[in-house]
């Protein structure tokens, strides 16, 4: 199932609020790209997964077979969240 087209900006804002309240689970941290909103970083896939709760009543499965980070980025950009940044890799 691809990203449902009925996820709107308001659902994305609600997902951001949920992340602010509950935090980002360690296994859901952004690896390569993140959405920047009001100087804070949010994992693109997590935002879309949680936004689906408000649009369709359940968290969207984050399995890469369902949707990937690039699809999440494109969807966020389409909805006006254009500040997507590439994370720096630590070379330790």
Backbone as a printed PyTorch tensor [residue, N CA C, xyz], in Angstrom:
tensor([[[ 0.8470, -1.1810,  0.0000],
         [ 0.0000,  0.0000,  0.0000],
         [ 0.8900,  1.2400,  0.0000]],

        [[ 0.7970,  2.0580, -1.0190],
         [ 1.5780,  3.3000, -1.0410],
         [ 1.0230,  4.3020, -0.0300]],

        [[ 1.6480,  5.4600,  0.0460],
         [ 1.1780,  6.5010,  0.9480],
         [-0.2180,  6.9430,  0.5020]],

        [[-1.2030,  6.9040,  1.3900],
         [-2.5560,  7.3280,  1.0200],
         [-2.5970,  8.8240,  0.6910]],

        [[-3.2780,  9.1570, -0.3780],
         [-3.3400, 10.5480, -0.8240],
         [-4.2230, 11.4320,  0.0420]],

        [[-4.9370, 10.8530,  0.9900],
         [-5.7960, 11.6890,  1.8430],
         [-5.0630, 12.2130,  3.0820]],

        [[-3.7680, 11.9430,  3.1930],
         [-2.9830, 12.5470,  4.2750],
         [-2.7430, 14.0010,  3.8870]],

        [[-3.2390, 14.8980,  4.7150],
         [-3.1550, 16.3340,  4.4330],
         [-2.1830, 17.0110,  5.3950]],

        [[-1.9240, 18.2860,  5.1510],
         [-1.0120, 19.0680,  6.0000],
         [-1.4240, 19.0050,  7.4720]],

        [[-2.7290, 19.1040,  7.7340],
         [-3.1790, 19.0800,  9.1310],
         [-2.8100, 17.7660,  9.8140]],

        [[-2.8430, 16.6570,  9.0740],
         [-2.4650, 15.3610,  9.6370],
         [-0.9620, 15.3250,  9.9370]],

        [[-0.1930, 15.9540,  9.0730],
         [ 1.2570, 16.0250,  9.2720],
         [ 1.5700, 16.8680, 10.5050]],

        [[ 0.8670, 17.9910, 10.6700],
         [ 1.0600, 18.8050, 11.8710],
         [ 0.7080, 18.0200, 13.1340]],

        [[-0.3570, 17.2400, 13.0860],
         [-0.7340, 16.4160, 14.2370],
         [ 0.3310, 15.3620, 14.5350]],

        [[ 0.9410, 14.8150, 13.4940],
         [ 2.0270, 13.8500, 13.6840],
         [ 3.2330, 14.5170, 14.3470]],

        [[ 3.5320, 15.7380, 13.9420],
         [ 4.6420, 16.4770, 14.5550],
         [ 4.3570, 16.7010, 16.0390]],

        [[ 3.1420, 17.0660, 16.3630],
         [ 2.7620, 17.2650, 17.7720],
         [ 2.9190, 15.9640, 18.5520]],

        [[ 2.5030, 14.8600, 17.9610],
         [ 2.6350, 13.5470, 18.6160],
         [ 4.1090, 13.2240, 18.8680]],

        [[ 4.9600, 13.4890, 17.8890],
         [ 6.3960, 13.2410, 18.0550],
         [ 6.9540, 14.1380, 19.1510]],

        [[ 6.5190, 15.3860, 19.1980],
         [ 6.9830, 16.3090, 20.2450],
         [ 6.6130, 15.7870, 21.6380]],

        [[ 5.4170, 15.2440, 21.7710],
         [ 4.9460, 14.7410, 23.0660],
         [ 5.6050, 13.4290, 23.4550]],

        [[ 5.7580, 12.5190, 22.4880],
         [ 6.1910, 11.1570, 22.7860],
         [ 7.6560, 10.8790, 22.4610]],

        [[ 8.2680, 11.7290, 21.6680],
         [ 9.6440, 11.5140, 21.2510],
         [ 9.7450, 10.5780, 20.0560]],

        [[10.9700, 10.3650, 19.6220],
         [11.2370,  9.4940, 18.4760],
         [11.8090,  8.1820, 19.0010]],

        [[11.1270,  7.0670, 18.7370],
         [11.6720,  5.7790, 19.1690],
         [13.0590,  5.5560, 18.5400]],

        [[13.9940,  4.9710, 19.2790],
         [15.3560,  4.7820, 18.7550],
         [15.3930,  4.0960, 17.3780]],

        [[14.5550,  3.1050, 17.1770],
         [14.5550,  2.3770, 15.9110],
         [13.9270,  3.1670, 14.7630]],

        [[13.3110,  4.3160, 15.0670],
         [12.6570,  5.1300, 14.0360],
         [13.4150,  6.4330, 13.7400]],

        [[14.6380,  6.5600, 14.2780],
         [15.4560,  7.7370, 14.0250],
         [15.7770,  7.8340, 12.5350]],

        [[15.9010,  9.0640, 12.0420],
         [16.2880,  9.2820, 10.6450],
         [17.7150,  8.7820, 10.4360]],

        [[17.9530,  8.1520,  9.2990],
         [19.2840,  7.6290,  8.9940],
         [20.0180,  8.4900,  7.9770]],

        [[19.3380,  8.9180,  6.9330],
         [19.9910,  9.6770,  5.8640],
         [19.3960, 11.0730,  5.6580]],

        [[18.0850, 11.1740,  5.7530],
         [17.4060, 12.4440,  5.5080],
         [16.4080, 12.7240,  6.6320]],

        [[16.1780, 13.9930,  6.8740],
         [15.2320, 14.4000,  7.9010],
         [14.4740, 15.6420,  7.4420]],

        [[13.2880, 15.8110,  7.9570],
         [12.5000, 17.0110,  7.6770],
         [12.7960, 18.0230,  8.7700]],

        [[13.0900, 19.2310,  8.3780],
         [13.3350, 20.3000,  9.3310],
         [12.0840, 21.1610,  9.4010]],

        [[11.5520, 21.3310, 10.6130],
         [10.3750, 22.1640, 10.8190],
         [10.5720, 22.9310, 12.1160]],

        [[10.5120, 24.2370, 12.0240],
         [10.7250, 25.1230, 13.1640],
         [11.9960, 24.7550, 13.9330]],

        [[13.0740, 24.5760, 13.1810],
         [14.4190, 24.3050, 13.7110],
         [14.5600, 22.9530, 14.4020]],

        [[13.6070, 22.0770, 14.2080],
         [13.6860, 20.7300, 14.7840],
         [13.6350, 19.7060, 13.6540]],

        [[14.2930, 18.5760, 13.8880],
         [14.3520, 17.5260, 12.8830],
         [13.3640, 16.4090, 13.1930]],

        [[12.7250, 15.9260, 12.1380],
         [11.7430, 14.8400, 12.2580],
         [12.0030, 13.8150, 11.1530]],

        [[12.0370, 12.5300, 11.4880],
         [12.2180, 11.4940, 10.4640],
         [11.0310, 11.4870,  9.4870]],

        [[11.3290, 11.5880,  8.2180],
         [10.2840, 11.6900,  7.1900],
         [ 9.3020, 10.5230,  7.2430]],

        [[ 9.8300,  9.3020,  7.3180],
         [ 8.9450,  8.1280,  7.3270],
         [ 8.0790,  8.0850,  8.5780]],

        [[ 8.6370,  8.4600,  9.7190],
         [ 7.8590,  8.4590, 10.9480],
         [ 6.7300,  9.4820, 10.8670]],

        [[ 7.0150, 10.6430, 10.3350],
         [ 5.9820, 11.6760, 10.2020],
         [ 4.8200, 11.1650,  9.3530]],

        [[ 5.1300, 10.5670,  8.2240],
         [ 4.0700, 10.0500,  7.3390],
         [ 3.3250,  8.8950,  8.0140]],

        [[ 4.0630,  7.9890,  8.6530],
         [ 3.4200,  6.8520,  9.3330],
         [ 2.4180,  7.3280, 10.3770]],

        [[ 2.8280,  8.3160, 11.1770],
         [ 1.9430,  8.8150, 12.2290],
         [ 0.8230,  9.6820, 11.6690]],

        [[ 1.0890, 10.4250, 10.6220],
         [ 0.0410, 11.2490, 10.0040],
         [-1.1140, 10.3730,  9.5220]],

        [[-0.7970,  9.1570,  9.1270],
         [-1.8430,  8.2430,  8.6620],
         [-2.8200,  7.8700,  9.7800]],

        [[-2.3770,  7.9380, 11.0330],
         [-3.2900,  7.6890, 12.1530],
         [-4.4480,  8.6780, 12.0920]],

        [[-4.1270,  9.9280, 11.8480],
         [-5.1430, 10.9880, 11.8520],
         [-5.9640, 11.0020, 10.5650]],

        [[-5.3910, 10.4970,  9.4880],
         [-6.1220, 10.4620,  8.2170],
         [-6.9590,  9.1880,  8.0740]],

        [[-6.4220,  8.0620,  8.5670],
         [-7.0550,  6.7690,  8.2820],
         [-7.1900,  5.8320,  9.4770]],

        [[-6.8520,  6.3130, 10.6730],
         [-7.1160,  5.5430, 11.8750],
         [-6.0680,  4.5290, 12.2870]],

        [[-4.9440,  4.4370, 11.5510],
         [-3.8970,  3.5050, 11.9440],
         [-2.5500,  3.9940, 11.4360]],

        [[-1.5050,  3.5970, 12.1780],
         [-0.1530,  3.9600, 11.7570],
         [ 0.1790,  3.2160, 10.4660]],

        [[ 0.7800,  3.9110,  9.5440],
         [ 1.1650,  3.3090,  8.2640],
         [ 2.3910,  2.4340,  8.4870]],

        [[ 2.3550,  1.2220,  7.9850],
         [ 3.4650,  0.2890,  8.1070],
         [ 4.7130,  0.9100,  7.4760]],

        [[ 5.8090,  0.9420,  8.2190],
         [ 7.0290,  1.5810,  7.7210],
         [ 7.9550,  0.6170,  6.9830]],

        [[ 7.4920, -0.5830,  6.7250],
         [ 8.2780, -1.5490,  5.9560],
         [ 8.6420, -0.9250,  4.6020]],

        [[ 9.9050, -1.0170,  4.1920],
         [10.3060, -0.4420,  2.9020],
         [ 9.5190, -0.9850,  1.7070]],

        [[ 8.9050, -2.1500,  1.8690],
         [ 8.0690, -2.6850,  0.7910],
         [ 6.7700, -1.8860,  0.6630]],

        [[ 6.3840, -1.1860,  1.7300],
         [ 5.1650, -0.3710,  1.7300],
         [ 5.4810,  1.0070,  1.1790]],

        [[ 6.4490,  1.6930,  1.7910],
         [ 6.9270,  2.9780,  1.2680],
         [ 8.3190,  3.2380,  1.8160]],

        [[ 9.0960,  4.0240,  1.0780],
         [10.4620,  4.2810,  1.5010],
         [10.6640,  5.7640,  1.8340]],

        [[11.8570,  6.0860,  2.2870],
         [12.1660,  7.4530,  2.6970],
         [11.9690,  8.4400,  1.5610]],

        [[12.3590,  8.0590,  0.3560],
         [12.2360,  8.9750, -0.7830],
         [10.7710,  9.2660, -1.1040]],

        [[ 9.9320,  8.2660, -0.9790],
         [ 8.4950,  8.4820, -1.1850],
         [ 7.9540,  9.4310, -0.1160]],

        [[ 8.3960,  9.2300,  1.1310],
         [ 7.9610, 10.0960,  2.2320],
         [ 8.4280, 11.5320,  1.9900]],

        [[ 9.6700, 11.6940,  1.5640],
         [10.2010, 13.0280,  1.2600],
         [ 9.3760, 13.7080,  0.1750]],

        [[ 9.1350, 13.0010, -0.9100],
         [ 8.3590, 13.5630, -2.0160],
         [ 6.9670, 13.9830, -1.5550]],

        [[ 6.3590, 13.1550, -0.7230],
         [ 5.0110, 13.4670, -0.2380],
         [ 5.0320, 14.7100,  0.6440]],

        [[ 6.0090, 14.8020,  1.5280],
         [ 6.1230, 15.9730,  2.3990],
         [ 6.3580, 17.2430,  1.5770]],

        [[ 7.2240, 17.1490,  0.5850],
         [ 7.4780, 18.3020, -0.2870],
         [ 6.2040, 18.7110, -1.0070]],

        [[ 5.4690, 17.7330, -1.5090],
         [ 4.1980, 18.0050, -2.2010],
         [ 3.2130, 18.7390, -1.2850]],

        [[ 3.2790, 18.4560,  0.0090],
         [ 2.3800, 19.0910,  0.9830],
         [ 2.9520, 20.3890,  1.5500]],

        [[ 4.0870, 20.8260,  1.0170],
         [ 4.6390, 22.1190,  1.4100],
         [ 5.7340, 22.0820,  2.4590]],

        [[ 6.1490, 20.9010,  2.8700],
         [ 7.2370, 20.7600,  3.8360],
         [ 8.5270, 20.5240,  3.0420]],

        [[ 9.0960, 21.6170,  2.5590],
         [10.1830, 21.5290,  1.5870],
         [11.5780, 21.4960,  2.1910]],

        [[11.6860, 21.6530,  3.4830],
         [12.9980, 21.6960,  4.1150],
         [13.4270, 20.2900,  4.5270]],

        [[13.9240, 19.5370,  3.5590],
         [14.4150, 18.1790,  3.7780],
         [15.9380, 18.2540,  3.6890]],

        [[16.6170, 17.7510,  4.7120],
         [18.0740, 17.8560,  4.7180],
         [18.7250, 16.4860,  4.8080]],

        [[19.8950, 16.3840,  4.1810],
         [20.6870, 15.1560,  4.2470],
         [21.5050, 15.2190,  5.5280]],

        [[21.4710, 14.1410,  6.2830],
         [22.2280, 14.0680,  7.5250],
         [23.6910, 13.7680,  7.2130]],

        [[24.5660, 14.3520,  7.9890],
         [25.9980, 14.0970,  7.8560],
         [26.3190, 12.7480,  8.4860]],

        [[27.1740, 12.0160,  7.8490],
         [27.6210, 10.7250,  8.3850],
         [28.8280, 10.9650,  9.2810]],

        [[28.8490, 10.3340, 10.4270],
         [30.0140, 10.4040, 11.3160],
         [31.0300,  9.3800, 10.8600]],

        [[32.2110,  9.8240, 10.5300],
         [33.2740,  8.9120, 10.0950],
         [34.2250,  8.6750, 11.2610]],

        [[33.7950,  7.8720, 12.2070],
         [34.6430,  7.5860, 13.3690],
         [35.2930,  6.2410, 13.2280]]])
